[in-house]
């Protein structure tokens, strides 16, 4: 907004200078100086307005210390991201944010703690869009968009946020077609690590449908479980974040055979690009609160989160962790939350979850 106002003011100044071209040099200089001052004033006003909005949001939330529920074990991607962001929130608001890992029941105990919390902004939950699959598959009966208050949607920056399919480093499987051929050659021997009823199962079902093969599902809820299972040879293949996979690929413990997202990276093709049509999924991290949060409070919470986009300390931390993400504003977040509910509902209806 600031750049637009500044640009408009400069265009107006240029147009006025041309109109007064027949006037004396002193008149032109006076006009130009006046418009330059006007442009600077407009930019200062815009900056003041933005600062005032952020201050107002921070004054509204949080009023007291906040419990941050992460329905997964410590050390996974969601947990690392949540802890980095809550450090920013604590620094920027002066309140205490306590991260609590509640992974019992594949995270559902954590879901319920958030859902049943008092709707006053003192409890929030970091999770991901696989939440919609958990609901659509029947594993969790409460709709994320109605039984909770969607607050913030994050959008990954660059390749680090993408998910990739990984196998053990010394596996003979080098790409997605090798995986399909291995599954056809020995039915029932290929295992896929995922949280049953979640987005990872939806992706596994997509692979089976695209390759016309059967793959045995093995429960692995967190990214840590998936990495440990695949690297240890107990799971054939699973999907984790690209940023989380890099160090294990470099050490030789894991091998990337494809990208889960529709578009691959410079180095790795996506499953879709390798010929497995309609086999792709983009999983974003997001924040929920209990149902019943006042909309103004929801917007205030979102506004405080938005400040992370300009915090150099957090940006450096997330970049180093290969988890750089931006917080979408309230309207954009609500639009994406609605899209996931619709898209997942349609895709999940074609899957046999039993």
mmCIF file of C-alpha atoms in Angstrom:
data_model
loop_
_atom_site.group_PDB
_atom_site.id
_atom_site.type_symbol
_atom_site.label_atom_id
_atom_site.label_comp_id
_atom_site.label_asym_id
_atom_site.label_seq_id
_atom_site.Cartn_x
_atom_site.Cartn_y
_atom_site.Cartn_z
ATOM 1 C CA UNK A 1 0.000 0.000 0.000
ATOM 2 C CA UNK A 2 2.828 2.357 0.856
ATOM 3 C CA UNK A 3 4.590 1.811 -2.454
ATOM 4 C CA UNK A 4 1.356 2.389 -4.370
ATOM 5 C CA UNK A 5 0.687 5.682 -2.641
ATOM 6 C CA UNK A 6 4.232 6.843 -3.186
ATOM 7 C CA UNK A 7 4.133 5.867 -6.866
ATOM 8 C CA UNK A 8 0.812 7.657 -7.386
ATOM 9 C CA UNK A 9 2.113 10.792 -5.757
ATOM 10 C CA UNK A 10 5.237 10.778 -7.931
ATOM 11 C CA UNK A 11 3.176 10.336 -11.109
ATOM 12 C CA UNK A 12 1.000 13.270 -10.101
ATOM 13 C CA UNK A 13 4.118 15.358 -9.466
ATOM 14 C CA UNK A 14 5.522 14.497 -12.900
ATOM 15 C CA UNK A 15 2.240 15.328 -14.642
ATOM 16 C CA UNK A 16 2.019 18.666 -12.867
ATOM 17 C CA UNK A 17 5.627 19.463 -13.786
ATOM 18 C CA UNK A 18 4.834 18.891 -17.488
ATOM 19 C CA UNK A 19 1.749 21.106 -17.284
ATOM 20 C CA UNK A 20 3.814 23.924 -15.854
ATOM 21 C CA UNK A 21 6.696 23.484 -18.308
ATOM 22 C CA UNK A 22 6.126 26.976 -19.743
ATOM 23 C CA UNK A 23 6.525 28.596 -16.341
ATOM 24 C CA UNK A 24 9.764 29.859 -14.837
ATOM 25 C CA UNK A 25 12.334 27.462 -13.391
ATOM 26 C CA UNK A 26 11.582 28.749 -9.907
ATOM 27 C CA UNK A 27 7.876 27.991 -10.345
ATOM 28 C CA UNK A 28 8.598 24.451 -11.532
ATOM 29 C CA UNK A 29 10.991 23.831 -8.673
ATOM 30 C CA UNK A 30 8.426 25.109 -6.207
ATOM 31 C CA UNK A 31 5.711 22.834 -7.607
ATOM 32 C CA UNK A 32 7.991 19.806 -7.620
ATOM 33 C CA UNK A 33 9.113 20.444 -4.052
ATOM 34 C CA UNK A 34 5.512 20.794 -2.925
ATOM 35 C CA UNK A 35 4.502 17.503 -4.491
ATOM 36 C CA UNK A 36 7.574 15.741 -3.162
ATOM 37 C CA UNK A 37 6.641 16.894 0.319
ATOM 38 C CA UNK A 38 3.076 15.699 -0.316
ATOM 39 C CA UNK A 39 4.322 12.248 -1.362
ATOM 40 C CA UNK A 40 6.516 11.991 1.721
ATOM 41 C CA UNK A 41 3.587 13.008 3.879
ATOM 42 C CA UNK A 42 1.376 10.324 2.302
ATOM 43 C CA UNK A 43 4.007 7.650 2.947
ATOM 44 C CA UNK A 44 4.451 8.786 6.536
ATOM 45 C CA UNK A 45 0.677 8.659 7.052
ATOM 46 C CA UNK A 46 0.505 5.121 5.636
ATOM 47 C CA UNK A 47 3.337 3.997 7.901
ATOM 48 C CA UNK A 48 1.634 5.559 10.896
ATOM 49 C CA UNK A 49 -1.663 3.862 10.062
ATOM 50 C CA UNK A 50 -0.009 0.432 9.763
ATOM 51 C CA UNK A 51 1.849 0.932 13.034
ATOM 52 C CA UNK A 52 -1.357 2.021 14.750
ATOM 53 C CA UNK A 53 -3.197 -1.083 13.505
ATOM 54 C CA UNK A 54 -0.449 -3.373 14.794
ATOM 55 C CA UNK A 55 -0.372 -1.576 18.135
ATOM 56 C CA UNK A 56 -4.155 -1.855 18.447
ATOM 57 C CA UNK A 57 -4.049 -5.568 17.667
ATOM 58 C CA UNK A 58 -1.250 -6.150 20.165
ATOM 59 C CA UNK A 59 -3.227 -4.258 22.801
ATOM 60 C CA UNK A 60 -6.228 -6.533 22.203
ATOM 61 C CA UNK A 61 -4.250 -9.825 22.103
ATOM 62 C CA UNK A 62 -2.878 -11.327 24.168
ATOM 63 C CA UNK A 63 -4.330 -9.943 27.368
ATOM 64 C CA UNK A 64 -2.649 -12.733 29.343
ATOM 65 C CA UNK A 65 -0.200 -15.582 28.867
ATOM 66 C CA UNK A 66 -0.995 -18.073 26.096
ATOM 67 C CA UNK A 67 -0.869 -21.872 25.917
ATOM 68 C CA UNK A 68 0.223 -23.101 22.485
ATOM 69 C CA UNK A 69 -0.888 -26.669 21.777
ATOM 70 C CA UNK A 70 1.091 -28.712 19.262
ATOM 71 C CA UNK A 71 -0.689 -32.067 18.754
ATOM 72 C CA UNK A 72 2.546 -33.851 17.801
ATOM 73 C CA UNK A 73 5.740 -34.931 19.505
ATOM 74 C CA UNK A 74 8.634 -32.540 20.021
ATOM 75 C CA UNK A 75 11.230 -32.273 17.266
ATOM 76 C CA UNK A 76 8.925 -32.586 14.270
ATOM 77 C CA UNK A 77 8.376 -29.923 11.617
ATOM 78 C CA UNK A 78 5.227 -28.461 13.162
ATOM 79 C CA UNK A 79 6.845 -28.312 16.592
ATOM 80 C CA UNK A 80 10.011 -26.615 15.326
ATOM 81 C CA UNK A 81 8.011 -24.026 13.409
ATOM 82 C CA UNK A 82 5.620 -23.405 16.307
ATOM 83 C CA UNK A 83 8.466 -22.840 18.759
ATOM 84 C CA UNK A 84 10.210 -20.404 16.421
ATOM 85 C CA UNK A 85 7.039 -18.383 15.864
ATOM 86 C CA UNK A 86 6.032 -18.375 19.533
ATOM 87 C CA UNK A 87 9.469 -17.046 20.401
ATOM 88 C CA UNK A 88 8.681 -14.111 18.092
ATOM 89 C CA UNK A 89 5.229 -13.693 19.654
ATOM 90 C CA UNK A 90 6.731 -13.619 23.121
ATOM 91 C CA UNK A 91 9.355 -11.065 22.113
ATOM 92 C CA UNK A 92 6.857 -8.828 20.329
ATOM 93 C CA UNK A 93 4.046 -8.894 22.908
ATOM 94 C CA UNK A 94 5.879 -9.298 26.200
ATOM 95 C CA UNK A 95 3.554 -12.142 27.221
ATOM 96 C CA UNK A 96 4.570 -15.732 27.953
ATOM 97 C CA UNK A 97 3.736 -18.329 25.286
ATOM 98 C CA UNK A 98 4.082 -21.924 26.505
ATOM 99 C CA UNK A 99 4.322 -24.682 23.882
ATOM 100 C CA UNK A 100 2.715 -27.942 25.012
ATOM 101 C CA UNK A 101 3.165 -31.101 22.921
ATOM 102 C CA UNK A 102 0.033 -33.272 23.158
ATOM 103 C CA UNK A 103 0.495 -36.138 20.699
ATOM 104 C CA UNK A 104 -1.649 -38.770 22.449
ATOM 105 C CA UNK A 105 -4.273 -40.414 20.262
ATOM 106 C CA UNK A 106 -2.473 -39.336 17.069
ATOM 107 C CA UNK A 107 -2.926 -35.742 18.179
ATOM 108 C CA UNK A 108 -6.635 -35.970 18.878
ATOM 109 C CA UNK A 109 -6.189 -35.351 22.593
ATOM 110 C CA UNK A 110 -4.532 -32.070 21.634
ATOM 111 C CA UNK A 111 -7.373 -31.250 19.253
ATOM 112 C CA UNK A 112 -9.877 -31.718 22.057
ATOM 113 C CA UNK A 113 -7.894 -29.622 24.508
ATOM 114 C CA UNK A 114 -7.975 -26.728 22.058
ATOM 115 C CA UNK A 115 -11.615 -27.259 21.050
ATOM 116 C CA UNK A 116 -12.790 -27.273 24.667
ATOM 117 C CA UNK A 117 -10.623 -24.369 25.821
ATOM 118 C CA UNK A 118 -12.115 -21.062 26.892
ATOM 119 C CA UNK A 119 -12.589 -18.859 23.787
ATOM 120 C CA UNK A 120 -10.669 -15.887 25.134
ATOM 121 C CA UNK A 121 -7.451 -16.096 23.114
ATOM 122 C CA UNK A 122 -5.449 -17.765 25.885
ATOM 123 C CA UNK A 123 -5.254 -21.094 24.021
ATOM 124 C CA UNK A 124 -4.260 -21.597 20.369
ATOM 125 C CA UNK A 125 -3.152 -24.629 18.383
ATOM 126 C CA UNK A 126 -0.539 -24.990 15.641
ATOM 127 C CA UNK A 127 -1.371 -27.741 13.174
ATOM 128 C CA UNK A 128 -1.587 -28.295 9.436
ATOM 129 C CA UNK A 129 -4.160 -28.697 6.682
ATOM 130 C CA UNK A 130 -4.102 -32.457 7.082
ATOM 131 C CA UNK A 131 -6.629 -31.647 9.806
ATOM 132 C CA UNK A 132 -9.285 -31.490 7.081
ATOM 133 C CA UNK A 133 -8.418 -35.003 5.921
ATOM 134 C CA UNK A 134 -8.614 -36.325 9.478
ATOM 135 C CA UNK A 135 -12.145 -34.960 9.638
ATOM 136 C CA UNK A 136 -13.210 -36.007 6.119
ATOM 137 C CA UNK A 137 -11.905 -39.549 6.665
ATOM 138 C CA UNK A 138 -14.058 -39.958 9.759
ATOM 139 C CA UNK A 139 -11.097 -40.248 12.131
ATOM 140 C CA UNK A 140 -12.107 -37.037 13.898
ATOM 141 C CA UNK A 141 -15.732 -35.965 13.960
ATOM 142 C CA UNK A 142 -15.311 -32.219 14.377
ATOM 143 C CA UNK A 143 -15.007 -29.927 11.354
ATOM 144 C CA UNK A 144 -11.949 -27.636 11.696
ATOM 145 C CA UNK A 145 -13.840 -24.657 10.277
ATOM 146 C CA UNK A 146 -16.884 -24.891 12.535
ATOM 147 C CA UNK A 147 -15.763 -26.674 15.717
ATOM 148 C CA UNK A 148 -12.700 -24.410 15.912
ATOM 149 C CA UNK A 149 -11.858 -20.818 15.037
ATOM 150 C CA UNK A 150 -9.439 -20.721 12.075
ATOM 151 C CA UNK A 151 -6.943 -17.918 12.723
ATOM 152 C CA UNK A 152 -3.838 -17.923 10.556
ATOM 153 C CA UNK A 153 -2.765 -19.745 7.411
ATOM 154 C CA UNK A 154 0.938 -19.864 6.548
ATOM 155 C CA UNK A 155 2.257 -20.055 3.001
ATOM 156 C CA UNK A 156 5.620 -21.710 2.362
ATOM 157 C CA UNK A 157 8.383 -19.760 0.656
ATOM 158 C CA UNK A 158 10.586 -21.614 -1.845
ATOM 159 C CA UNK A 159 11.273 -25.340 -2.001
ATOM 160 C CA UNK A 160 12.009 -25.957 1.680
ATOM 161 C CA UNK A 161 8.311 -26.038 2.559
ATOM 162 C CA UNK A 162 7.475 -28.659 -0.055
ATOM 163 C CA UNK A 163 7.008 -32.295 0.885
ATOM 164 C CA UNK A 164 9.020 -35.084 -0.674
ATOM 165 C CA UNK A 165 8.784 -38.869 -0.862
ATOM 166 C CA UNK A 166 11.774 -40.506 0.812
ATOM 167 C CA UNK A 167 13.173 -44.036 0.965
ATOM 168 C CA UNK A 168 16.198 -45.432 2.772
ATOM 169 C CA UNK A 169 19.481 -44.149 1.435
ATOM 170 C CA UNK A 170 20.640 -47.522 0.059
ATOM 171 C CA UNK A 171 17.237 -48.537 -1.330
ATOM 172 C CA UNK A 172 17.172 -49.802 -4.945
ATOM 173 C CA UNK A 173 14.136 -47.536 -5.480
ATOM 174 C CA UNK A 174 15.274 -44.320 -7.170
ATOM 175 C CA UNK A 175 12.050 -42.737 -8.402
ATOM 176 C CA UNK A 176 8.278 -43.063 -8.205
ATOM 177 C CA UNK A 177 8.082 -45.483 -11.137
ATOM 178 C CA UNK A 178 10.596 -47.769 -9.394
ATOM 179 C CA UNK A 179 8.280 -47.683 -6.365
ATOM 180 C CA UNK A 180 5.278 -48.681 -8.469
ATOM 181 C CA UNK A 181 7.218 -51.515 -10.124
ATOM 182 C CA UNK A 182 8.423 -52.796 -6.742
ATOM 183 C CA UNK A 183 4.834 -52.784 -5.451
ATOM 184 C CA UNK A 184 3.633 -54.728 -8.496
ATOM 185 C CA UNK A 185 6.474 -57.234 -8.275
ATOM 186 C CA UNK A 186 5.882 -58.022 -4.593
ATOM 187 C CA UNK A 187 2.302 -57.094 -3.574
ATOM 188 C CA UNK A 188 1.918 -56.249 0.098
ATOM 189 C CA UNK A 189 5.638 -55.829 0.782
ATOM 190 C CA UNK A 190 5.897 -52.076 0.173
ATOM 191 C CA UNK A 191 4.977 -50.073 3.269
ATOM 192 C CA UNK A 192 4.033 -46.405 3.543
ATOM 193 C CA UNK A 193 4.462 -44.510 6.816
ATOM 194 C CA UNK A 194 1.582 -42.195 7.616
ATOM 195 C CA UNK A 195 -0.964 -41.166 10.181
ATOM 196 C CA UNK A 196 -4.005 -43.274 9.331
ATOM 197 C CA UNK A 197 -6.929 -41.072 8.406
ATOM 198 C CA UNK A 198 -4.705 -38.069 7.719
ATOM 199 C CA UNK A 199 -3.386 -36.310 4.633
ATOM 200 C CA UNK A 200 -0.462 -38.734 4.365
ATOM 201 C CA UNK A 201 -2.937 -41.578 3.889
ATOM 202 C CA UNK A 202 -4.743 -39.533 1.257
ATOM 203 C CA UNK A 203 -1.434 -39.184 -0.607
ATOM 204 C CA UNK A 204 -0.760 -42.926 -0.244
ATOM 205 C CA UNK A 205 -4.218 -43.642 -1.672
ATOM 206 C CA UNK A 206 -3.418 -41.335 -4.590
ATOM 207 C CA UNK A 207 -0.239 -43.324 -5.315
ATOM 208 C CA UNK A 208 -2.140 -46.605 -5.234
ATOM 209 C CA UNK A 209 -4.856 -45.275 -7.513
ATOM 210 C CA UNK A 210 -2.401 -43.721 -9.970
ATOM 211 C CA UNK A 211 -0.181 -46.831 -10.122
ATOM 212 C CA UNK A 212 -2.949 -49.421 -9.692
ATOM 213 C CA UNK A 213 -1.037 -51.100 -6.858
ATOM 214 C CA UNK A 214 -1.538 -52.054 -3.224
ATOM 215 C CA UNK A 215 0.703 -50.536 -0.570
ATOM 216 C CA UNK A 216 0.544 -51.477 3.101
ATOM 217 C CA UNK A 217 0.039 -48.538 5.472
ATOM 218 C CA UNK A 218 2.132 -48.311 8.658
ATOM 219 C CA UNK A 219 1.259 -45.859 11.423
ATOM 220 C CA UNK A 220 3.802 -43.042 11.678
ATOM 221 C CA UNK A 221 2.194 -39.874 12.989
ATOM 222 C CA UNK A 222 5.054 -37.382 13.285
ATOM 223 C CA UNK A 223 7.827 -36.436 10.908
ATOM 224 C CA UNK A 224 10.305 -37.807 13.436
ATOM 225 C CA UNK A 225 8.533 -41.201 13.350
ATOM 226 C CA UNK A 226 8.658 -41.218 9.545
ATOM 227 C CA UNK A 227 12.344 -40.333 9.349
ATOM 228 C CA UNK A 228 13.272 -42.915 11.977
ATOM 229 C CA UNK A 229 11.119 -45.599 10.357
ATOM 230 C CA UNK A 230 12.405 -45.091 6.819
ATOM 231 C CA UNK A 231 16.065 -44.605 7.760
ATOM 232 C CA UNK A 232 15.889 -47.682 9.984
ATOM 233 C CA UNK A 233 14.428 -49.841 7.227
ATOM 234 C CA UNK A 234 11.121 -50.461 8.989
ATOM 235 C CA UNK A 235 9.146 -48.363 6.484
ATOM 236 C CA UNK A 236 9.718 -48.418 2.718
ATOM 237 C CA UNK A 237 8.561 -44.916 1.859
ATOM 238 C CA UNK A 238 6.991 -41.873 3.466
ATOM 239 C CA UNK A 239 6.572 -38.146 2.892
ATOM 240 C CA UNK A 240 8.335 -35.437 4.905
ATOM 241 C CA UNK A 241 9.255 -31.801 4.303
ATOM 242 C CA UNK A 242 12.055 -31.096 1.856
ATOM 243 C CA UNK A 243 13.764 -28.905 4.444
ATOM 244 C CA UNK A 244 13.624 -31.730 6.972
ATOM 245 C CA UNK A 245 14.934 -34.286 4.478
ATOM 246 C CA UNK A 246 18.026 -32.444 3.253
ATOM 247 C CA UNK A 247 20.361 -33.253 6.156
ATOM 248 C CA UNK A 248 19.435 -36.944 6.003
ATOM 249 C CA UNK A 249 19.923 -37.032 2.247
ATOM 250 C CA UNK A 250 23.350 -35.445 2.671
ATOM 251 C CA UNK A 251 24.277 -38.015 5.333
ATOM 252 C CA UNK A 252 23.088 -40.862 3.093
ATOM 253 C CA UNK A 253 20.370 -42.030 5.486
ATOM 254 C CA UNK A 254 17.529 -41.062 3.142
ATOM 255 C CA UNK A 255 16.957 -40.668 -0.582
ATOM 256 C CA UNK A 256 14.376 -38.431 -2.260
ATOM 257 C CA UNK A 257 12.444 -40.162 -5.058
ATOM 258 C CA UNK A 258 9.861 -37.479 -5.828
ATOM 259 C CA UNK A 259 8.093 -34.323 -4.705
ATOM 260 C CA UNK A 260 4.598 -34.542 -3.228
ATOM 261 C CA UNK A 261 3.551 -31.049 -4.368
ATOM 262 C CA UNK A 262 2.290 -30.641 -7.934
ATOM 263 C CA UNK A 263 5.474 -28.900 -9.047
ATOM 264 C CA UNK A 264 8.896 -30.335 -8.340
ATOM 265 C CA UNK A 265 12.179 -28.596 -7.539
ATOM 266 C CA UNK A 266 15.168 -27.890 -9.773
ATOM 267 C CA UNK A 267 16.672 -31.206 -8.685
ATOM 268 C CA UNK A 268 13.663 -33.467 -8.128
ATOM 269 C CA UNK A 269 10.544 -34.096 -10.210
ATOM 270 C CA UNK A 270 7.137 -34.343 -8.588
ATOM 271 C CA UNK A 271 5.165 -37.586 -8.676
ATOM 272 C CA UNK A 272 2.792 -35.853 -11.079
ATOM 273 C CA UNK A 273 5.686 -34.883 -13.358
ATOM 274 C CA UNK A 274 6.871 -38.502 -13.270
ATOM 275 C CA UNK A 275 3.564 -39.642 -14.728
ATOM 276 C CA UNK A 276 1.415 -40.273 -11.651
ATOM 277 C CA UNK A 277 -1.380 -37.909 -12.605
ATOM 278 C CA UNK A 278 -3.527 -36.334 -9.891
ATOM 279 C CA UNK A 279 -1.052 -37.552 -7.275
ATOM 280 C CA UNK A 280 -0.100 -34.396 -5.406
ATOM 281 C CA UNK A 281 -0.795 -32.547 -2.160
ATOM 282 C CA UNK A 282 0.353 -29.300 -0.591
ATOM 283 C CA UNK A 283 0.211 -29.268 3.178
ATOM 284 C CA UNK A 284 0.334 -25.882 4.868
ATOM 285 C CA UNK A 285 0.762 -25.096 8.551
ATOM 286 C CA UNK A 286 -1.936 -23.055 10.271
ATOM 287 C CA UNK A 287 -3.273 -21.865 13.621
ATOM 288 C CA UNK A 288 -6.652 -22.574 15.212
ATOM 289 C CA UNK A 289 -8.402 -21.449 18.364
ATOM 290 C CA UNK A 290 -11.502 -22.774 20.153
ATOM 291 C CA UNK A 291 -14.857 -22.162 18.492
ATOM 292 C CA UNK A 292 -16.650 -19.054 19.631
ATOM 293 C CA UNK A 293 -13.752 -16.600 19.446
ATOM 294 C CA UNK A 294 -15.038 -13.118 18.704
ATOM 295 C CA UNK A 295 -14.251 -12.159 15.091
ATOM 296 C CA UNK A 296 -12.511 -8.943 16.145
ATOM 297 C CA UNK A 297 -10.299 -10.992 18.440
ATOM 298 C CA UNK A 298 -9.580 -13.445 15.604
ATOM 299 C CA UNK A 299 -8.538 -10.544 13.387
ATOM 300 C CA UNK A 300 -6.373 -9.097 16.160
ATOM 301 C CA UNK A 301 -4.611 -12.447 16.639
ATOM 302 C CA UNK A 302 -4.007 -12.684 12.901
ATOM 303 C CA UNK A 303 -2.643 -9.129 12.854
ATOM 304 C CA UNK A 304 -0.121 -9.900 15.603
ATOM 305 C CA UNK A 305 1.035 -12.998 13.693
ATOM 306 C CA UNK A 306 1.397 -10.910 10.515
ATOM 307 C CA UNK A 307 4.165 -8.951 12.184
ATOM 308 C CA UNK A 308 6.393 -12.032 11.875
ATOM 309 C CA UNK A 309 6.709 -11.371 8.150
ATOM 310 C CA UNK A 310 8.994 -8.418 8.890
ATOM 311 C CA UNK A 311 10.889 -9.816 11.874
ATOM 312 C CA UNK A 312 14.479 -10.396 10.769
ATOM 313 C CA UNK A 313 15.331 -12.623 13.747
ATOM 314 C CA UNK A 314 12.477 -15.015 12.964
ATOM 315 C CA UNK A 315 13.111 -14.894 9.221
ATOM 316 C CA UNK A 316 16.737 -15.874 9.802
ATOM 317 C CA UNK A 317 15.710 -18.689 12.150
ATOM 318 C CA UNK A 318 13.147 -20.093 9.707
ATOM 319 C CA UNK A 319 15.538 -19.747 6.782
ATOM 320 C CA UNK A 320 18.238 -21.633 8.676
ATOM 321 C CA UNK A 321 15.686 -24.302 9.631
ATOM 322 C CA UNK A 322 14.555 -24.452 5.986
ATOM 323 C CA UNK A 323 11.004 -23.647 7.070
ATOM 324 C CA UNK A 324 10.526 -20.088 5.806
ATOM 325 C CA UNK A 325 6.815 -19.270 5.722
ATOM 326 C CA UNK A 326 4.729 -16.109 5.620
ATOM 327 C CA UNK A 327 1.556 -15.500 7.613
ATOM 328 C CA UNK A 328 -1.388 -14.648 5.343
ATOM 329 C CA UNK A 329 -3.673 -11.799 6.359
ATOM 330 C CA UNK A 330 -7.082 -12.563 7.827
ATOM 331 C CA UNK A 331 -9.159 -12.470 4.619
ATOM 332 C CA UNK A 332 -6.622 -14.496 2.647
ATOM 333 C CA UNK A 333 -6.345 -17.018 5.481
ATOM 334 C CA UNK A 334 -10.115 -17.483 5.660
ATOM 335 C CA UNK A 335 -10.272 -18.042 1.904
ATOM 336 C CA UNK A 336 -7.613 -20.763 2.031
ATOM 337 C CA UNK A 337 -9.238 -22.442 5.057
ATOM 338 C CA UNK A 338 -12.516 -22.622 3.088
ATOM 339 C CA UNK A 339 -10.781 -23.956 -0.027
ATOM 340 C CA UNK A 340 -9.124 -26.790 1.895
ATOM 341 C CA UNK A 341 -12.425 -27.868 3.430
ATOM 342 C CA UNK A 342 -14.034 -28.052 -0.015
ATOM 343 C CA UNK A 343 -11.103 -29.641 -1.886
ATOM 344 C CA UNK A 344 -10.353 -32.263 0.746
ATOM 345 C CA UNK A 345 -14.025 -33.123 1.109
ATOM 346 C CA UNK A 346 -14.307 -33.839 -2.602
ATOM 347 C CA UNK A 347 -11.070 -35.883 -2.793
ATOM 348 C CA UNK A 348 -11.717 -37.844 0.395
ATOM 349 C CA UNK A 349 -15.134 -38.948 -0.848
ATOM 350 C CA UNK A 350 -13.369 -41.122 -3.456
ATOM 351 C CA UNK A 351 -11.186 -42.943 -0.924
ATOM 352 C CA UNK A 352 -12.010 -46.150 0.925
ATOM 353 C CA UNK A 353 -10.836 -45.278 4.440
ATOM 354 C CA UNK A 354 -11.539 -48.743 5.896
#
